[in-house]
Amino acid sequence: MSRQRIIAFLAALAAVIGLAILVPMASTASAATCASPWSSSAVYTGGMAASYNSHNWSAKWWTQGETPGVADVWADQGGCGGSSGGTGGTTGGTGSCSYPAWAAGHAYVTGDIVRYTDGNYYIAEHDNPGYDPTISTWYWDPYSCTGGTTGGGSGGTTPPGNGSFVVSEAQFNQMFPSRNSFYTYNGLTAALSAYPGFATTGSDTVKKQEAAAFLANVSHETGGLVYIVEQNTANYPHYCDTSQSYGCPAGQSAYYGRGPIQLSWNFNYKAAGDALGIDLLHNPNLVQTDPAVAWKTGLWYWDTQSGPGTMTPHNAMVNGAGFGETIRSINGSIECNGGNPAQVQSRVNAYQSFTSILGVPAGSNLSC
């Protein structure tokens, strides 16, 4: 074989070997690249992508603050690896931060900095036993990798200020002309930071409808924001479920209805307190002495509890199920399906009045 033919043969062989090596390498890189990490403060519309817990997710419709894998607004697009170059992520977030991942139940002290599951960083403002940084804003603040808190920047939960709430103070006073002075407008707006998706989700009409729906149910529960505590004192001893391992440390009769949503039972005080980073199990009176805490417990139920219904009141309003489903989630087992039509109508009347004050239609599916 001539020298030229040997060189050509070797070149061809090298090309074949190189191709054989390249093909398997390409097949092992088939994992999808992760989209930009999901952020609890970001707004997503239908079709937008975000990554969370090493999966890509696609928004089915408008959403903000609803966690992929928990809220059904997100469609799982499968596992992913690597980064699309977006900010945050589970591998380090923005800038040069390198802090440990937050762990639920782990004790933190003031000054500790953690990386949350949304890829953003938070600094402990007060000692806490591992409260969720995106919910317990008393204990945590968003933290910038360049140092210092972000004040609710791109990675944090930006709390609406008084001027951004869809209900003005004048409208609030119009809704509740005889309210107890305990139920302050400032207390309500201060509580909004606990659940930043409340009355900020969807179109301007939907935002106002949700605010009206919440306030209408609150009005019904409290006689127009008149009552702070449950009036039937004979019920007080009944709200202690002794089957719970933690019992009723504040006393057998300590967990009666309080606040705008009339929070009751020891297990609800514990659950609300755990979510908000406040020890309500041992200090239930905070709900009747601190206006912001009182409003936060109402928002806790509204945004996270489905009660006797099939969805949270928040989801009922932002996903178009209608005001009637909020009644079902709050007291449906007693009032809905003909249980107490007069009570249902009372709630509907308040809702229609409040939507009128806010200048939006009441929508459909008003009753349950």
Coordinates of N, CA and C in Angstrom, one line a residue, residues 172 176 183 188 198 210-227 259-262 294-295 297-299 301-302 323 326 330 347 350-351 354:
F172 N -62.4 51.5 52.6 CA -62.4 50.6 53.7 C -63.4 51.2 54.8
F176 N -67.0 49.7 56.3 CA -67.2 49.4 57.7 C -67.4 50.7 58.5
Y183 N -59.9 47.1 64.5 CA -59.7 46.7 63.1 C -59.2 47.8 62.3
L188 N -54.5 46.1 58.6 CA -54.7 45.3 57.4 C -53.6 45.4 56.4
F198 N -52.2 37.9 47.8 CA -53.6 38.3 48.0 C -53.9 39.7 47.4
E210 N -61.3 39.9 44.6 CA -60.8 39.1 45.7 C -60.8 39.9 47.0
A211 N -60.3 41.1 47.0 CA -60.4 42.0 48.2 C -61.8 42.1 48.7
A212 N -62.7 42.3 47.8 CA -64.1 42.5 48.2 C -64.7 41.2 48.8
A213 N -64.3 40.0 48.2 CA -64.7 38.7 48.7 C -64.2 38.5 50.1
F214 N -62.9 38.7 50.3 CA -62.4 38.5 51.6 C -63.0 39.4 52.7
L215 N -63.2 40.7 52.3 CA -63.8 41.6 53.3 C -65.2 41.4 53.5
A216 N -65.9 40.9 52.5 CA -67.4 40.5 52.7 C -67.5 39.4 53.7
N217 N -66.7 38.3 53.5 CA -66.8 37.2 54.5 C -66.3 37.6 55.9
V218 N -65.3 38.5 55.9 CA -64.9 39.0 57.2 C -66.0 39.8 57.9
S219 N -66.7 40.6 57.1 CA -67.8 41.4 57.6 C -68.9 40.5 58.2
H220 N -69.2 39.5 57.5 CA -70.2 38.5 58.0 C -69.8 37.9 59.3
E221 N -68.5 37.5 59.4 CA -68.0 36.8 60.6 C -68.0 37.7 61.8
T222 N -67.8 39.0 61.6 CA -67.6 39.9 62.7 C -68.7 40.9 62.9
G223 N -69.8 40.8 62.2 CA -70.8 41.7 62.4 C -70.4 43.1 61.9
G224 N -69.7 43.1 60.7 CA -69.2 44.4 60.2 C -68.0 44.9 60.8
L225 N -67.1 44.0 61.2 CA -65.8 44.3 61.9 C -66.1 45.0 63.3
V226 N -67.2 44.5 63.9 CA -67.5 45.0 65.3 C -66.9 44.1 66.3
Y227 N -67.1 42.8 66.1 CA -66.7 41.8 67.2 C -65.2 41.4 67.0
G259 N -60.5 37.5 66.0 CA -60.1 38.2 64.8 C -61.1 38.2 63.6
P260 N -60.7 38.7 62.5 CA -61.6 38.9 61.4 C -62.2 37.6 60.8
I261 N -61.5 36.5 60.9 CA -62.0 35.3 60.4 C -62.5 34.4 61.5
Q262 N -62.4 34.9 62.8 CA -62.8 34.2 64.0 C -62.0 32.8 64.1
A294 N -54.0 39.8 63.9 CA -55.4 39.4 63.7 C -55.7 39.3 62.2
W295 N -55.3 40.4 61.4 CA -55.5 40.3 60.0 C -54.7 39.2 59.3
T297 N -54.0 36.3 60.5 CA -54.6 35.0 60.7 C -55.8 34.9 59.7
G298 N -56.5 36.0 59.4 CA -57.5 35.9 58.4 C -57.0 35.6 57.0
L299 N -55.9 36.2 56.7 CA -55.2 36.0 55.4 C -54.6 34.6 55.3
Y301 N -55.9 31.9 56.7 CA -57.0 31.0 56.3 C -57.4 31.2 54.8
W302 N -57.5 32.4 54.4 CA -58.0 32.7 53.1 C -57.0 32.2 52.0
F323 N -67.5 33.7 44.0 CA -67.6 34.0 45.4 C -68.3 32.9 46.2
T326 N -66.0 30.6 47.9 CA -65.3 31.1 49.2 C -66.2 30.8 50.4
I330 N -65.3 28.4 53.8 CA -65.3 29.0 55.1 C -66.3 28.4 56.0
R347 N -73.8 37.1 53.1 CA -72.5 37.2 52.6 C -72.5 37.8 51.2
A350 N -73.1 41.5 51.1 CA -72.0 42.3 51.5 C -71.0 42.3 50.3
Y351 N -70.8 41.2 49.7 CA -69.9 41.1 48.5 C -70.3 42.1 47.4
F354 N -69.6 45.6 48.3 CA -68.2 46.0 48.3 C -67.7 46.1 46.9

